[in-house]
mmCIF file with all atom_site columns, C-alpha atoms and ligand atoms in Angstrom:
data_model
loop_
_atom_site.group_PDB
_atom_site.id
_atom_site.type_symbol
_atom_site.label_atom_id
_atom_site.label_alt_id
_atom_site.label_comp_id
_atom_site.label_asym_id
_atom_site.label_entity_id
_atom_site.label_seq_id
_atom_site.pdbx_PDB_ins_code
_atom_site.Cartn_x
_atom_site.Cartn_y
_atom_site.Cartn_z
_atom_site.occupancy
_atom_site.B_iso_or_equiv
_atom_site.pdbx_formal_charge
_atom_site.auth_seq_id
_atom_site.auth_comp_id
_atom_site.auth_asym_id
_atom_site.auth_atom_id
_atom_site.pdbx_PDB_model_num
ATOM   1   C  CA  . MET A 1 1   ? 145.113 51.508  201.503 1.00 94.00 ? 1   MET A CA  1
ATOM   2   C  CA  . LYS A 1 2   ? 142.488 50.778  198.916 1.00 97.00 ? 2   LYS A CA  1
ATOM   3   C  CA  . TYR A 1 3   ? 142.169 48.838  195.700 1.00 98.00 ? 3   TYR A CA  1
ATOM   4   C  CA  . CYS A 1 4   ? 141.759 50.245  192.222 1.00 98.00 ? 4   CYS A CA  1
ATOM   5   C  CA  . GLN A 1 5   ? 138.145 49.708  191.167 1.00 98.00 ? 5   GLN A CA  1
ATOM   6   C  CA  . GLY A 1 6   ? 139.070 48.850  187.587 1.00 98.00 ? 6   GLY A CA  1
ATOM   7   C  CA  . PRO A 1 7   ? 137.552 45.443  186.764 1.00 98.00 ? 7   PRO A CA  1
ATOM   8   C  CA  . LEU A 1 8   ? 140.508 44.648  184.482 1.00 98.00 ? 8   LEU A CA  1
ATOM   9   C  CA  . CYS A 1 9   ? 143.283 46.236  186.562 1.00 98.00 ? 9   CYS A CA  1
ATOM   10  C  CA  . HIS A 1 10  ? 144.830 42.837  187.310 1.00 97.00 ? 10  HIS A CA  1
ATOM   11  C  CA  . THR A 1 11  ? 145.032 42.010  183.600 1.00 97.00 ? 11  THR A CA  1
ATOM   12  C  CA  . TYR A 1 12  ? 147.513 44.782  182.819 1.00 96.00 ? 12  TYR A CA  1
ATOM   13  C  CA  . ASP A 1 13  ? 150.906 43.189  183.005 1.00 92.00 ? 13  ASP A CA  1
ATOM   14  C  CA  . THR A 1 14  ? 153.198 45.441  184.992 1.00 93.00 ? 14  THR A CA  1
ATOM   15  C  CA  . LYS A 1 15  ? 155.860 44.675  187.579 1.00 92.00 ? 15  LYS A CA  1
ATOM   16  C  CA  . ASP A 1 16  ? 154.053 46.428  190.436 1.00 93.00 ? 16  ASP A CA  1
ATOM   17  C  CA  . ARG A 1 17  ? 150.994 44.173  189.977 1.00 94.00 ? 17  ARG A CA  1
ATOM   18  C  CA  . LYS A 1 18  ? 152.998 40.957  190.430 1.00 93.00 ? 18  LYS A CA  1
ATOM   19  C  CA  . ARG A 1 19  ? 152.722 39.081  193.711 1.00 92.00 ? 19  ARG A CA  1
ATOM   20  C  CA  . GLY A 1 20  ? 153.941 35.757  195.043 1.00 92.00 ? 20  GLY A CA  1
ATOM   21  C  CA  . PRO A 1 21  ? 157.146 33.709  194.967 1.00 92.00 ? 21  PRO A CA  1
ATOM   22  C  CA  . LYS A 1 22  ? 159.285 33.208  191.912 1.00 90.00 ? 22  LYS A CA  1
ATOM   23  C  CA  . GLY A 1 23  ? 157.813 30.649  189.557 1.00 90.00 ? 23  GLY A CA  1
ATOM   24  C  CA  . ASN A 1 24  ? 154.384 31.097  191.077 1.00 92.00 ? 24  ASN A CA  1
ATOM   25  C  CA  . LYS A 1 25  ? 153.606 34.751  190.435 1.00 92.00 ? 25  LYS A CA  1
ATOM   26  C  CA  . VAL A 1 26  ? 150.129 36.170  189.979 1.00 94.00 ? 26  VAL A CA  1
ATOM   27  C  CA  . ASN A 1 27  ? 148.907 39.569  188.815 1.00 95.00 ? 27  ASN A CA  1
ATOM   28  C  CA  . GLN A 1 28  ? 146.870 41.523  191.318 1.00 96.00 ? 28  GLN A CA  1
ATOM   29  C  CA  . THR A 1 29  ? 144.668 44.609  191.348 1.00 97.00 ? 29  THR A CA  1
ATOM   30  C  CA  . ARG A 1 30  ? 146.712 47.673  192.283 1.00 97.00 ? 30  ARG A CA  1
ATOM   31  C  CA  . ARG A 1 31  ? 146.513 48.856  195.877 1.00 96.00 ? 31  ARG A CA  1
ATOM   32  C  CA  . ARG A 1 32  ? 147.526 52.348  196.974 1.00 96.00 ? 32  ARG A CA  1
ATOM   33  C  CA  . SER A 1 33  ? 146.733 54.925  199.632 1.00 96.00 ? 33  SER A CA  1
ATOM   34  C  CA  . GLN A 1 34  ? 145.867 57.450  196.925 1.00 96.00 ? 34  GLN A CA  1
ATOM   35  C  CA  . PHE A 1 35  ? 144.651 57.302  193.325 1.00 97.00 ? 35  PHE A CA  1
ATOM   36  C  CA  . TYR A 1 36  ? 144.373 60.214  190.935 1.00 96.00 ? 36  TYR A CA  1
ATOM   37  C  CA  . TYR A 1 37  ? 141.521 59.200  188.653 1.00 97.00 ? 37  TYR A CA  1
ATOM   38  C  CA  . GLY A 1 38  ? 137.771 58.949  189.010 1.00 96.00 ? 38  GLY A CA  1
ATOM   39  C  CA  . GLY A 1 39  ? 137.400 60.486  192.440 1.00 96.00 ? 39  GLY A CA  1
ATOM   40  C  CA  . SER A 1 40  ? 140.448 58.601  193.729 1.00 97.00 ? 40  SER A CA  1
ATOM   41  C  CA  . ASN A 1 41  ? 138.992 55.224  192.752 1.00 98.00 ? 41  ASN A CA  1
ATOM   42  C  CA  . PHE A 1 42  ? 141.164 54.280  189.775 1.00 98.00 ? 42  PHE A CA  1
ATOM   43  C  CA  . CYS A 1 43  ? 144.906 53.868  189.259 1.00 98.00 ? 43  CYS A CA  1
ATOM   44  C  CA  . SER A 1 44  ? 144.746 54.984  185.634 1.00 98.00 ? 44  SER A CA  1
ATOM   45  C  CA  . LEU A 1 45  ? 142.464 56.430  182.997 1.00 98.00 ? 45  LEU A CA  1
ATOM   46  C  CA  . ASN A 1 46  ? 142.444 52.969  181.425 1.00 98.00 ? 46  ASN A CA  1
ATOM   47  C  CA  . CYS A 1 47  ? 141.000 51.429  184.581 1.00 98.00 ? 47  CYS A CA  1
ATOM   48  C  CA  . GLN A 1 48  ? 138.442 54.235  184.844 1.00 98.00 ? 48  GLN A CA  1
ATOM   49  C  CA  . ASN A 1 49  ? 137.374 53.637  181.235 1.00 98.00 ? 49  ASN A CA  1
ATOM   50  C  CA  . ASP A 1 50  ? 137.170 49.871  181.839 1.00 98.00 ? 50  ASP A CA  1
ATOM   51  C  CA  . TRP A 1 51  ? 134.839 50.506  184.755 1.00 98.00 ? 51  TRP A CA  1
ATOM   52  C  CA  . PHE A 1 52  ? 132.610 52.751  182.658 1.00 98.00 ? 52  PHE A CA  1
ATOM   53  C  CA  . GLU A 1 53  ? 132.578 50.243  179.821 1.00 98.00 ? 53  GLU A CA  1
ATOM   54  C  CA  . GLU A 1 54  ? 131.350 47.578  182.231 1.00 98.00 ? 54  GLU A CA  1
ATOM   55  C  CA  . PHE A 1 55  ? 129.071 49.529  184.595 1.00 98.00 ? 55  PHE A CA  1
ATOM   56  C  CA  . GLY A 1 56  ? 128.468 52.962  183.061 1.00 97.00 ? 56  GLY A CA  1
ATOM   57  C  CA  . ASN A 1 57  ? 125.070 52.326  181.504 1.00 98.00 ? 57  ASN A CA  1
ATOM   58  C  CA  . ARG A 1 58  ? 123.718 50.711  184.642 1.00 98.00 ? 58  ARG A CA  1
ATOM   59  C  CA  . ALA A 1 59  ? 125.100 53.524  186.814 1.00 97.00 ? 59  ALA A CA  1
ATOM   60  C  CA  . ILE A 1 60  ? 123.513 56.198  184.638 1.00 98.00 ? 60  ILE A CA  1
ATOM   61  C  CA  . ASP A 1 61  ? 120.174 54.396  184.645 1.00 97.00 ? 61  ASP A CA  1
ATOM   62  C  CA  . TYR A 1 62  ? 120.393 53.994  188.411 1.00 98.00 ? 62  TYR A CA  1
ATOM   63  C  CA  . PHE A 1 63  ? 121.239 57.600  189.212 1.00 97.00 ? 63  PHE A CA  1
ATOM   64  C  CA  . GLY A 1 64  ? 119.027 59.099  186.551 1.00 97.00 ? 64  GLY A CA  1
ATOM   65  C  CA  . ARG A 1 65  ? 119.565 59.259  182.830 1.00 97.00 ? 65  ARG A CA  1
ATOM   66  C  CA  . ILE A 1 66  ? 119.215 62.698  181.284 1.00 97.00 ? 66  ILE A CA  1
ATOM   67  C  CA  . THR A 1 67  ? 116.355 62.415  178.808 1.00 97.00 ? 67  THR A CA  1
ATOM   68  C  CA  . GLN A 1 68  ? 115.625 66.107  178.354 1.00 97.00 ? 68  GLN A CA  1
ATOM   69  C  CA  . PRO A 1 69  ? 118.115 68.919  177.854 1.00 97.00 ? 69  PRO A CA  1
ATOM   70  C  CA  . ILE A 1 70  ? 119.211 70.729  181.002 1.00 95.00 ? 70  ILE A CA  1
ATOM   71  C  CA  . VAL A 1 71  ? 118.614 74.393  180.357 1.00 96.00 ? 71  VAL A CA  1
ATOM   72  C  CA  . LEU A 1 72  ? 120.644 77.384  181.455 1.00 95.00 ? 72  LEU A CA  1
ATOM   73  C  CA  . GLU A 1 73  ? 118.222 80.238  181.939 1.00 95.00 ? 73  GLU A CA  1
ATOM   74  C  CA  . GLU A 1 74  ? 118.484 83.660  183.492 1.00 94.00 ? 74  GLU A CA  1
ATOM   75  C  CA  . HIS A 1 75  ? 117.525 82.397  186.946 1.00 93.00 ? 75  HIS A CA  1
ATOM   76  C  CA  . ASN A 1 76  ? 120.279 79.743  187.180 1.00 93.00 ? 76  ASN A CA  1
ATOM   77  C  CA  . ALA A 1 77  ? 122.954 81.481  185.114 1.00 95.00 ? 77  ALA A CA  1
ATOM   78  C  CA  . TRP A 1 78  ? 124.703 83.512  187.831 1.00 95.00 ? 78  TRP A CA  1
ATOM   79  C  CA  . ARG A 1 79  ? 128.419 82.838  188.297 1.00 95.00 ? 79  ARG A CA  1
ATOM   80  C  CA  . LYS A 1 80  ? 131.054 84.465  190.457 1.00 95.00 ? 80  LYS A CA  1
ATOM   81  C  CA  . ARG A 1 81  ? 133.797 86.205  188.527 1.00 95.00 ? 81  ARG A CA  1
ATOM   82  C  CA  . TYR A 1 82  ? 136.840 88.277  189.238 1.00 94.00 ? 82  TYR A CA  1
ATOM   83  C  CA  . ARG A 1 83  ? 137.338 91.327  187.036 1.00 90.00 ? 83  ARG A CA  1
ATOM   84  C  CA  . TRP A 1 84  ? 140.859 92.677  186.767 1.00 91.00 ? 84  TRP A CA  1
ATOM   85  C  CA  . GLY A 1 85  ? 140.884 96.424  186.850 1.00 88.00 ? 85  GLY A CA  1
ATOM   86  C  CA  . TYR A 1 86  ? 142.567 98.590  184.257 1.00 88.00 ? 86  TYR A CA  1
ATOM   87  C  CA  . GLY A 1 87  ? 143.296 102.292 184.140 1.00 87.00 ? 87  GLY A CA  1
ATOM   88  C  CA  . ASP A 1 88  ? 141.349 103.948 186.943 1.00 84.00 ? 88  ASP A CA  1
ATOM   89  C  CA  . ASN A 1 89  ? 139.168 100.892 187.495 1.00 85.00 ? 89  ASN A CA  1
ATOM   90  C  CA  . GLU A 1 90  ? 139.931 98.724  190.504 1.00 88.00 ? 90  GLU A CA  1
ATOM   91  C  CA  . ASP A 1 91  ? 139.729 94.946  190.518 1.00 90.00 ? 91  ASP A CA  1
ATOM   92  C  CA  . ARG A 1 92  ? 136.195 93.830  191.305 1.00 92.00 ? 92  ARG A CA  1
ATOM   93  C  CA  . HIS A 1 93  ? 134.388 90.752  192.514 1.00 95.00 ? 93  HIS A CA  1
ATOM   94  C  CA  . ILE A 1 94  ? 131.155 90.360  190.622 1.00 94.00 ? 94  ILE A CA  1
ATOM   95  C  CA  . MET A 1 95  ? 128.217 88.124  189.976 1.00 95.00 ? 95  MET A CA  1
ATOM   96  C  CA  . TYR A 1 96  ? 127.864 87.618  186.260 1.00 95.00 ? 96  TYR A CA  1
ATOM   97  C  CA  . ASN A 1 97  ? 124.809 86.335  184.468 1.00 96.00 ? 97  ASN A CA  1
ATOM   98  C  CA  . MET A 1 98  ? 125.837 84.097  181.576 1.00 95.00 ? 98  MET A CA  1
ATOM   99  C  CA  . ILE A 1 99  ? 122.518 84.611  179.786 1.00 96.00 ? 99  ILE A CA  1
ATOM   100 C  CA  . THR A 1 100 ? 121.828 88.328  180.212 1.00 96.00 ? 100 THR A CA  1
ATOM   101 C  CA  . HIS A 1 101 ? 125.512 89.343  180.706 1.00 96.00 ? 101 HIS A CA  1
ATOM   102 C  CA  . GLU A 1 102 ? 124.397 91.476  183.653 1.00 96.00 ? 102 GLU A CA  1
ATOM   103 C  CA  . GLU A 1 103 ? 127.081 92.191  186.252 1.00 94.00 ? 103 GLU A CA  1
ATOM   104 C  CA  . ARG A 1 104 ? 126.532 92.929  189.936 1.00 93.00 ? 104 ARG A CA  1
ATOM   105 C  CA  . ASN A 1 105 ? 129.280 93.962  192.312 1.00 93.00 ? 105 ASN A CA  1
ATOM   106 C  CA  . ILE A 1 106 ? 129.761 91.829  195.385 1.00 94.00 ? 106 ILE A CA  1
ATOM   107 C  CA  . THR A 1 107 ? 132.258 92.070  198.226 1.00 94.00 ? 107 THR A CA  1
ATOM   108 C  CA  . GLU A 1 108 ? 135.323 89.862  198.465 1.00 93.00 ? 108 GLU A CA  1
ATOM   109 C  CA  . GLN A 1 109 ? 133.718 88.261  201.513 1.00 95.00 ? 109 GLN A CA  1
ATOM   110 C  CA  . GLN A 1 110 ? 130.599 87.390  199.509 1.00 94.00 ? 110 GLN A CA  1
ATOM   111 C  CA  . PHE A 1 111 ? 132.835 86.105  196.697 1.00 94.00 ? 111 PHE A CA  1
ATOM   112 C  CA  . ASN A 1 112 ? 134.633 83.740  199.060 1.00 95.00 ? 112 ASN A CA  1
ATOM   113 C  CA  . ASP A 1 113 ? 131.445 82.627  200.825 1.00 94.00 ? 113 ASP A CA  1
ATOM   114 C  CA  . ASP A 1 114 ? 130.464 79.284  199.306 1.00 91.00 ? 114 ASP A CA  1
ATOM   115 C  CA  . ASN A 1 115 ? 126.970 79.707  200.725 1.00 92.00 ? 115 ASN A CA  1
ATOM   116 C  CA  . TYR A 1 116 ? 126.382 83.123  199.215 1.00 90.00 ? 116 TYR A CA  1
ATOM   117 C  CA  . PRO A 1 117 ? 123.276 82.683  197.050 1.00 86.00 ? 117 PRO A CA  1
ATOM   118 C  CA  . LEU A 1 118 ? 124.104 82.858  193.359 1.00 83.00 ? 118 LEU A CA  1
ATOM   119 C  CA  . ASN A 1 119 ? 120.942 82.055  191.482 1.00 75.00 ? 119 ASN A CA  1
ATOM   120 C  CA  . THR A 1 120 ? 118.500 84.783  192.413 1.00 64.00 ? 120 THR A CA  1
HETATM 121 ZN ZN1 . LIG B 2 .   ? 143.795 49.948  188.077 1.00 87.56 ? 201 LIG B ZN1 1
#
């Protein structure tokens, strides 16, 4: 079990956040075995947004703010694609270059291999 990381989670007034005896109830941060937002850290998109509002700028500065455009060029533009066949053409696994639009056939095994080098 883990707690939602939303800094304001406890301020949202819902039944499942209430704890304690009648007449002396408090609202508590949600606790679950699994969350579905923000890498399983937040109980809701609201809580994820609250976190970013509070910590986002510091997190970006800490991990590295993008200050120059990241560029997609021929050398890093290869992606794996699946081409459905039509007519006499069979289905194919290919590497596709998003910049040059070049296609190279690869085997299904290479397609499924997460370590198969893409950017060459
Ligand atoms: Zn939450």
